[in-house]
Backbone as JSON Lines, residues from 0, in Angstrom:
{"i":0,"aa":"X","n":[-12.92,-12.2,17.07],"ca":[-13.53,-11.61,15.89],"c":[-13.72,-12.7,14.85]}
{"i":1,"aa":"X","n":[-14.82,-12.67,14.15],"ca":[-15.14,-13.67,13.13],"c":[-14.21,-13.54,11.93]}
{"i":2,"aa":"X","n":[-13.83,-14.69,11.37],"ca":[-12.92,-14.72,10.24],"c":[-13.45,-13.93,9.04]}
{"i":3,"aa":"X","n":[-14.74,-14.05,8.74],"ca":[-15.27,-13.36,7.57],"c":[-15.2,-11.84,7.72]}
{"i":4,"aa":"X","n":[-15.34,-11.33,8.94],"ca":[-15.22,-9.89,9.17],"c":[-13.77,-9.45,8.98]}
{"i":5,"aa":"X","n":[-12.85,-10.24,9.54],"ca":[-11.43,-9.93,9.41],"c":[-11.02,-9.96,7.93]}
{"i":6,"aa":"X","n":[-11.46,-10.98,7.23],"ca":[-11.13,-11.1,5.79],"c":[-11.72,-9.93,5.0]}
{"i":7,"aa":"X","n":[-12.97,-9.56,5.31],"ca":[-13.6,-8.42,4.64],"c":[-12.8,-7.14,4.85]}
{"i":8,"aa":"X","n":[-12.45,-6.86,6.1],"ca":[-11.68,-5.65,6.4],"c":[-10.32,-5.68,5.72]}
{"i":9,"aa":"X","n":[-9.7,-6.85,5.67],"ca":[-8.4,-7.0,5.0],"c":[-8.53,-6.68,3.51]}
{"i":10,"aa":"X","n":[-9.53,-7.24,2.88],"ca":[-9.72,-7.01,1.44],"c":[-10.06,-5.55,1.13]}
{"i":11,"aa":"X","n":[-10.86,-4.93,1.96],"ca":[-11.19,-3.51,1.75],"c":[-9.93,-2.66,1.9]}
{"i":12,"aa":"X","n":[-9.14,-2.93,2.93],"ca":[-7.91,-2.17,3.15],"c":[-6.95,-2.33,1.98]}
{"i":13,"aa":"X","n":[-6.8,-3.55,1.49],"ca":[-5.91,-3.79,0.34],"c":[-6.45,-3.09,-0.91]}
{"i":14,"aa":"X","n":[-7.75,-3.13,-1.09],"ca":[-8.35,-2.45,-2.24],"c":[-8.1,-0.95,-2.18]}
{"i":15,"aa":"X","n":[-8.19,-0.37,-1.0],"ca":[-7.92,1.06,-0.84],"c":[-6.46,1.34,-1.16]}
{"i":16,"aa":"X","n":[-5.54,0.53,-0.63],"ca":[-4.1,0.74,-0.86],"c":[-3.77,0.62,-2.35]}
{"i":17,"aa":"X","n":[-4.04,-0.54,-2.92],"ca":[-3.62,-0.81,-4.31],"c":[-4.48,0.0,-5.29]}
{"i":18,"aa":"X","n":[-5.77,0.03,-5.07],"ca":[-6.63,0.82,-5.95],"c":[-6.3,2.3,-5.9]}
{"i":19,"aa":"X","n":[-5.96,2.76,-4.72],"ca":[-5.56,4.16,-4.57],"c":[-4.27,4.47,-5.31]}
{"i":20,"aa":"X","n":[-3.32,3.53,-5.28],"ca":[-2.07,3.73,-6.02],"c":[-2.33,3.89,-7.52]}
{"i":21,"aa":"X","n":[-3.14,3.0,-8.05],"ca":[-3.45,3.04,-9.49],"c":[-4.2,4.33,-9.83]}
{"i":22,"aa":"X","n":[-5.19,4.67,-9.03],"ca":[-5.98,5.87,-9.27],"c":[-5.13,7.13,-9.15]}
{"i":23,"aa":"X","n":[-4.33,7.21,-8.1],"ca":[-3.48,8.39,-7.91],"c":[-2.49,8.54,-9.05]}
{"i":24,"aa":"X","n":[-1.92,7.43,-9.51],"ca":[-0.96,7.49,-10.62],"c":[-1.62,8.09,-11.86]}
{"i":25,"aa":"X","n":[-2.81,7.62,-12.17],"ca":[-3.51,8.15,-13.33],"c":[-3.88,9.62,-13.16]}
{"i":26,"aa":"X","n":[-4.32,9.99,-11.96],"ca":[-4.7,11.37,-11.71],"c":[-3.51,12.32,-11.77]}
{"i":27,"aa":"X","n":[-2.37,11.9,-11.19],"ca":[-1.2,12.77,-11.19],"c":[-0.74,13.04,-12.63]}
{"i":28,"aa":"X","n":[-0.73,12.02,-13.45],"ca":[-0.34,12.21,-14.85],"c":[-1.29,13.2,-15.53]}
{"i":29,"aa":"X","n":[-2.58,13.01,-15.34],"ca":[-3.57,13.9,-15.96],"c":[-3.46,15.32,-15.42]}
{"i":30,"aa":"X","n":[-3.29,15.45,-14.12],"ca":[-3.18,16.79,-13.53],"c":[-1.91,17.51,-13.97]}
{"i":31,"aa":"X","n":[-0.81,16.78,-14.07],"ca":[0.45,17.4,-14.52],"c":[0.32,17.87,-15.97]}
{"i":32,"aa":"X","n":[-0.31,17.04,-16.81],"ca":[-0.5,17.43,-18.21],"c":[-1.41,18.64,-18.34]}
{"i":33,"aa":"X","n":[-2.34,18.78,-17.4],"ca":[-3.27,19.9,-17.43],"c":[-2.67,21.16,-16.8]}
{"i":34,"aa":"X","n":[-1.43,21.04,-16.31],"ca":[-0.76,22.2,-15.73],"c":[-1.14,22.5,-14.3]}
{"i":35,"aa":"X","n":[-1.55,21.49,-13.56],"ca":[-1.96,21.7,-12.18],"c":[-0.81,22.26,-11.34]}
{"i":36,"aa":"X","n":[-1.17,23.1,-10.44],"ca":[-0.22,23.7,-9.51],"c":[0.4,22.62,-8.64]}
{"i":37,"aa":"X","n":[1.67,22.76,-8.32],"ca":[2.39,21.78,-7.5],"c":[1.74,21.61,-6.14]}
{"i":38,"aa":"X","n":[1.16,22.67,-5.6],"ca":[0.5,22.58,-4.28],"c":[-0.73,21.68,-4.34]}
{"i":39,"aa":"X","n":[-1.43,21.68,-5.46],"ca":[-2.58,20.78,-5.63],"c":[-2.09,19.33,-5.62]}
{"i":40,"aa":"X","n":[-1.01,19.06,-6.31],"ca":[-0.45,17.71,-6.35],"c":[0.02,17.28,-4.96]}
{"i":41,"aa":"X","n":[0.68,18.19,-4.25],"ca":[1.15,17.87,-2.9],"c":[-0.02,17.61,-1.95]}
{"i":42,"aa":"X","n":[-1.04,18.43,-2.04],"ca":[-2.22,18.23,-1.18],"c":[-2.88,16.88,-1.47]}
{"i":43,"aa":"X","n":[-2.95,16.53,-2.73],"ca":[-3.51,15.22,-3.11],"c":[-2.67,14.09,-2.54]}
{"i":44,"aa":"X","n":[-1.36,14.22,-2.65],"ca":[-0.45,13.19,-2.14],"c":[-0.56,13.06,-0.62]}
{"i":45,"aa":"X","n":[-0.65,14.2,0.07],"ca":[-0.78,14.16,1.54],"c":[-2.07,13.46,1.96]}
{"i":46,"aa":"X","n":[-3.16,13.78,1.27],"ca":[-4.43,13.15,1.62],"c":[-4.39,11.65,1.33]}
{"i":47,"aa":"X","n":[-3.81,11.29,0.19],"ca":[-3.68,9.87,-0.12],"c":[-2.82,9.18,0.93]}
{"i":48,"aa":"X","n":[-1.74,9.83,1.38],"ca":[-0.87,9.23,2.38],"c":[-1.65,8.93,3.66]}
{"i":49,"aa":"X","n":[-2.48,9.85,4.09],"ca":[-3.27,9.61,5.31],"c":[-4.16,8.37,5.16]}
{"i":50,"aa":"X","n":[-4.84,8.32,4.04],"ca":[-5.76,7.2,3.79],"c":[-4.99,5.9,3.58]}
{"i":51,"aa":"X","n":[-3.93,5.96,2.8],"ca":[-3.23,4.72,2.46],"c":[-2.47,4.13,3.64]}
{"i":52,"aa":"X","n":[-1.86,4.97,4.48],"ca":[-1.17,4.43,5.66],"c":[-2.16,3.81,6.63]}
{"i":53,"aa":"X","n":[-3.34,4.41,6.75],"ca":[-4.39,3.81,7.59],"c":[-4.81,2.47,7.02]}
{"i":54,"aa":"X","n":[-5.01,2.43,5.71],"ca":[-5.4,1.17,5.06],"c":[-4.32,0.11,5.24]}
{"i":55,"aa":"X","n":[-3.06,0.51,5.11],"ca":[-1.98,-0.45,5.28],"c":[-1.94,-0.98,6.71]}
{"i":56,"aa":"X","n":[-2.15,-0.12,7.68],"ca":[-2.19,-0.57,9.08],"c":[-3.32,-1.58,9.29]}
{"i":57,"aa":"X","n":[-4.49,-1.28,8.76],"ca":[-5.63,-2.21,8.87],"c":[-5.29,-3.53,8.17]}
{"i":58,"aa":"X","n":[-4.67,-3.45,7.0],"ca":[-4.31,-4.67,6.26],"c":[-3.31,-5.52,7.05]}
{"i":59,"aa":"X","n":[-2.35,-4.89,7.69],"ca":[-1.36,-5.64,8.47],"c":[-2.01,-6.3,9.69]}
{"i":60,"aa":"X","n":[-2.81,-5.53,10.42],"ca":[-3.46,-6.09,11.62],"c":[-4.39,-7.23,11.23]}
{"i":61,"aa":"X","n":[-5.21,-7.03,10.21],"ca":[-6.14,-8.08,9.81],"c":[-5.41,-9.26,9.17]}
{"i":62,"aa":"X","n":[-4.28,-8.99,8.53],"ca":[-3.48,-10.09,7.98],"c":[-2.94,-10.98,9.08]}
{"i":63,"aa":"X","n":[-2.42,-10.38,10.14],"ca":[-1.92,-11.15,11.28],"c":[-3.07,-11.94,11.92]}
{"i":64,"aa":"X","n":[-4.22,-11.3,12.07],"ca":[-5.38,-11.99,12.63],"c":[-5.79,-13.18,11.76]}
{"i":65,"aa":"X","n":[-5.73,-13.02,10.44],"ca":[-6.1,-14.12,9.55],"c":[-5.14,-15.3,9.7]}
{"i":66,"aa":"X","n":[-3.86,-15.0,9.82],"ca":[-2.88,-16.09,10.01],"c":[-3.25,-16.88,11.26]}
{"i":67,"aa":"X","n":[-3.58,-16.17,12.32],"ca":[-3.94,-16.83,13.57],"c":[-5.26,-17.6,13.44]}
{"i":68,"aa":"X","n":[-6.28,-16.94,12.91],"ca":[-7.61,-17.55,12.83],"c":[-7.67,-18.72,11.86]}
{"i":69,"aa":"X","n":[-6.85,-18.67,10.82],"ca":[-6.87,-19.73,9.81],"c":[-5.87,-20.84,10.12]}
{"i":70,"aa":"X","n":[-5.07,-20.64,11.16],"ca":[-4.14,-21.68,11.57],"c":[-2.92,-21.84,10.67]}
{"i":71,"aa":"X","n":[-2.56,-20.78,9.95],"ca":[-1.34,-20.84,9.13],"c":[-0.13,-20.97,10.03]}
{"i":72,"aa":"X","n":[0.9,-21.6,9.5],"ca":[2.16,-21.68,10.22],"c":[2.99,-20.45,9.86]}
{"i":73,"aa":"X","n":[3.57,-19.82,10.88],"ca":[4.41,-18.65,10.64],"c":[5.7,-19.04,9.9]}
{"i":74,"aa":"X","n":[5.97,-20.32,9.79],"ca":[7.17,-20.76,9.07],"c":[6.88,-21.12,7.61]}
{"i":75,"aa":"X","n":[5.66,-20.92,7.16],"ca":[5.27,-21.23,5.77],"c":[6.04,-20.34,4.79]}
{"i":76,"aa":"X","n":[6.63,-20.94,3.77],"ca":[7.44,-20.21,2.8],"c":[6.64,-19.18,2.01]}
{"i":77,"aa":"X","n":[5.43,-19.54,1.62],"ca":[4.58,-18.6,0.86],"c":[4.2,-17.4,1.73]}
{"i":78,"aa":"X","n":[3.97,-17.64,3.0],"ca":[3.66,-16.54,3.92],"c":[4.89,-15.65,4.09]}
{"i":79,"aa":"X","n":[6.07,-16.26,4.17],"ca":[7.3,-15.47,4.28],"c":[7.5,-14.59,3.05]}
{"i":80,"aa":"X","n":[7.18,-15.14,1.87],"ca":[7.29,-14.34,0.64],"c":[6.38,-13.13,0.71]}
{"i":81,"aa":"X","n":[5.12,-13.35,1.11],"ca":[4.17,-12.24,1.2],"c":[4.63,-11.22,2.24]}
{"i":82,"aa":"X","n":[5.07,-11.69,3.39],"ca":[5.52,-10.77,4.43],"c":[6.75,-9.98,3.99]}
{"i":83,"aa":"X","n":[7.65,-10.62,3.27],"ca":[8.82,-9.92,2.73],"c":[8.43,-8.83,1.75]}
{"i":84,"aa":"X","n":[7.45,-9.14,0.89],"ca":[6.97,-8.14,-0.06],"c":[6.26,-6.99,0.65]}
{"i":85,"aa":"X","n":[5.49,-7.3,1.68],"ca":[4.84,-6.24,2.47],"c":[5.89,-5.35,3.11]}
{"i":86,"aa":"X","n":[6.92,-5.97,3.67],"ca":[8.0,-5.18,4.27],"c":[8.68,-4.29,3.23]}
{"i":87,"aa":"X","n":[8.92,-4.84,2.04],"ca":[9.55,-4.06,0.98],"c":[8.68,-2.88,0.57]}
{"i":88,"aa":"X","n":[7.39,-3.09,0.41],"ca":[6.51,-1.99,-0.01],"c":[6.42,-0.94,1.1]}
{"i":89,"aa":"X","n":[6.45,-1.36,2.36],"ca":[6.44,-0.4,3.46],"c":[7.71,0.45,3.45]}
{"i":90,"aa":"X","n":[8.84,-0.19,3.21],"ca":[10.11,0.54,3.15],"c":[10.1,1.52,1.98]}
{"i":91,"aa":"X","n":[9.69,1.05,0.81],"ca":[9.64,1.94,-0.36],"c":[8.7,3.12,-0.13]}
{"i":92,"aa":"X","n":[7.52,2.85,0.42],"ca":[6.55,3.93,0.67],"c":[7.07,4.9,1.71]}
{"i":93,"aa":"X","n":[7.72,4.38,2.75],"ca":[8.29,5.25,3.78],"c":[9.4,6.13,3.24]}
{"i":94,"aa":"X","n":[10.29,5.52,2.45],"ca":[11.38,6.29,1.83],"c":[10.8,7.36,0.91]}
{"i":95,"aa":"X","n":[9.8,6.98,0.14],"ca":[9.18,7.94,-0.77],"c":[8.58,9.11,0.0]}
{"i":96,"aa":"X","n":[7.86,8.82,1.06],"ca":[7.21,9.89,1.82],"c":[8.24,10.82,2.45]}
{"i":97,"aa":"X","n":[9.33,10.27,2.94],"ca":[10.34,11.08,3.61],"c":[11.16,11.91,2.62]}
{"i":98,"aa":"X","n":[11.39,11.37,1.43],"ca":[12.29,12.04,0.47],"c":[11.58,12.77,-0.66]}
{"i":99,"aa":"X","n":[10.27,12.7,-0.73],"ca":[9.54,13.24,-1.88],"c":[9.8,14.72,-2.13]}
{"i":100,"aa":"X","n":[9.92,15.51,-1.08],"ca":[10.14,16.95,-1.25],"c":[11.53,17.27,-1.77]}
{"i":101,"aa":"X","n":[12.48,16.35,-1.57],"ca":[13.87,16.61,-1.95],"c":[14.29,15.95,-3.26]}
{"i":102,"aa":"X","n":[13.41,15.16,-3.85],"ca":[13.79,14.45,-5.07],"c":[13.03,15.0,-6.26]}
{"i":103,"aa":"X","n":[13.61,14.79,-7.42],"ca":[12.99,15.27,-8.65],"c":[11.85,14.37,-9.09]}
{"i":104,"aa":"X","n":[11.07,14.85,-10.06],"ca":[9.9,14.09,-10.52],"c":[10.26,12.72,-11.09]}
{"i":105,"aa":"X","n":[11.4,12.61,-11.79],"ca":[11.78,11.33,-12.39],"c":[12.03,10.27,-11.32]}
{"i":106,"aa":"X","n":[12.8,10.61,-10.29],"ca":[13.08,9.65,-9.22],"c":[11.82,9.32,-8.44]}
{"i":107,"aa":"X","n":[10.99,10.33,-8.18],"ca":[9.72,10.06,-7.49],"c":[8.88,9.1,-8.31]}
{"i":108,"aa":"X","n":[8.85,9.32,-9.61],"ca":[8.08,8.43,-10.48],"c":[8.57,7.0,-10.45]}
{"i":109,"aa":"X","n":[9.89,6.83,-10.45],"ca":[10.47,5.48,-10.38],"c":[10.07,4.8,-9.07]}
{"i":110,"aa":"X","n":[10.18,5.53,-7.98],"ca":[9.82,4.96,-6.68],"c":[8.33,4.62,-6.64]}
{"i":111,"aa":"X","n":[7.51,5.49,-7.19],"ca":[6.06,5.24,-7.21],"c":[5.72,4.01,-8.03]}
{"i":112,"aa":"X","n":[6.39,3.84,-9.16],"ca":[6.16,2.64,-9.98],"c":[6.59,1.39,-9.21]}
{"i":113,"aa":"X","n":[7.73,1.47,-8.54],"ca":[8.18,0.33,-7.74],"c":[7.18,-0.01,-6.63]}
{"i":114,"aa":"X","n":[6.66,1.02,-5.98],"ca":[5.66,0.79,-4.93],"c":[4.44,0.07,-5.52]}
{"i":115,"aa":"X","n":[4.0,0.52,-6.68],"ca":[2.83,-0.09,-7.29],"c":[3.11,-1.53,-7.7]}
{"i":116,"aa":"X","n":[4.27,-1.77,-8.32],"ca":[4.6,-3.13,-8.76],"c":[4.75,-4.09,-7.57]}
{"i":117,"aa":"X","n":[5.42,-3.64,-6.54],"ca":[5.58,-4.5,-5.36],"c":[4.23,-4.74,-4.69]}
{"i":118,"aa":"X","n":[3.38,-3.72,-4.65],"ca":[2.04,-3.88,-4.09],"c":[1.24,-4.93,-4.87]}
{"i":119,"aa":"X","n":[1.36,-4.9,-6.18],"ca":[0.68,-5.91,-7.0],"c":[1.27,-7.29,-6.75]}
{"i":120,"aa":"X","n":[2.56,-7.37,-6.48],"ca":[3.19,-8.65,-6.13],"c":[2.67,-9.15,-4.79]}
{"i":121,"aa":"X","n":[2.4,-8.25,-3.86],"ca":[1.81,-8.64,-2.58],"c":[0.45,-9.29,-2.83]}
{"i":122,"aa":"X","n":[-0.36,-8.69,-3.69],"ca":[-1.67,-9.26,-4.01],"c":[-1.49,-10.62,-4.66]}
{"i":123,"aa":"X","n":[-0.54,-10.76,-5.57],"ca":[-0.3,-12.05,-6.21],"c":[0.14,-13.1,-5.18]}
{"i":124,"aa":"X","n":[0.99,-12.7,-4.25],"ca":[1.44,-13.62,-3.19],"c":[0.26,-14.05,-2.31]}
{"i":125,"aa":"X","n":[-0.67,-13.14,-2.1],"ca":[-1.86,-13.46,-1.3],"c":[-2.73,-14.49,-2.02]}
{"i":126,"aa":"X","n":[-2.82,-14.37,-3.33],"ca":[-3.61,-15.33,-4.1],"c":[-2.99,-16.72,-3.98]}
{"i":127,"aa":"X","n":[-1.66,-16.79,-3.99],"ca":[-0.97,-18.07,-3.85],"c":[-1.27,-18.71,-2.49]}
{"i":128,"aa":"X","n":[-1.37,-17.87,-1.46],"ca":[-1.67,-18.39,-0.12],"c":[-3.07,-18.99,-0.09]}
């Protein structure tokens, strides 16, 4: 596969993941203030989860392909930083998805903010690469 296609798919997937986080955060706040039913919020979260996990999978696969196609060393410290941040955001997102029904809004909000901040750190680490 051509590098420019892999890079394009990677950037689109990351834009969906991170852009979706920012958009969903703003929408949830607005919907809660407007008195939206909890089922509407849950349905929105479920749909975002489907899209975002797909985007994350595409980002991971295309990221690995880019490392190979661009000849990066898997022992590169900057790459390790990015991979560690990706692992952290995956863990946070997974924990959030599994525990969201059992946790209160404040804890969910904290986890969501952490997911967004770590995701932005992943983008910053990518820029350094």
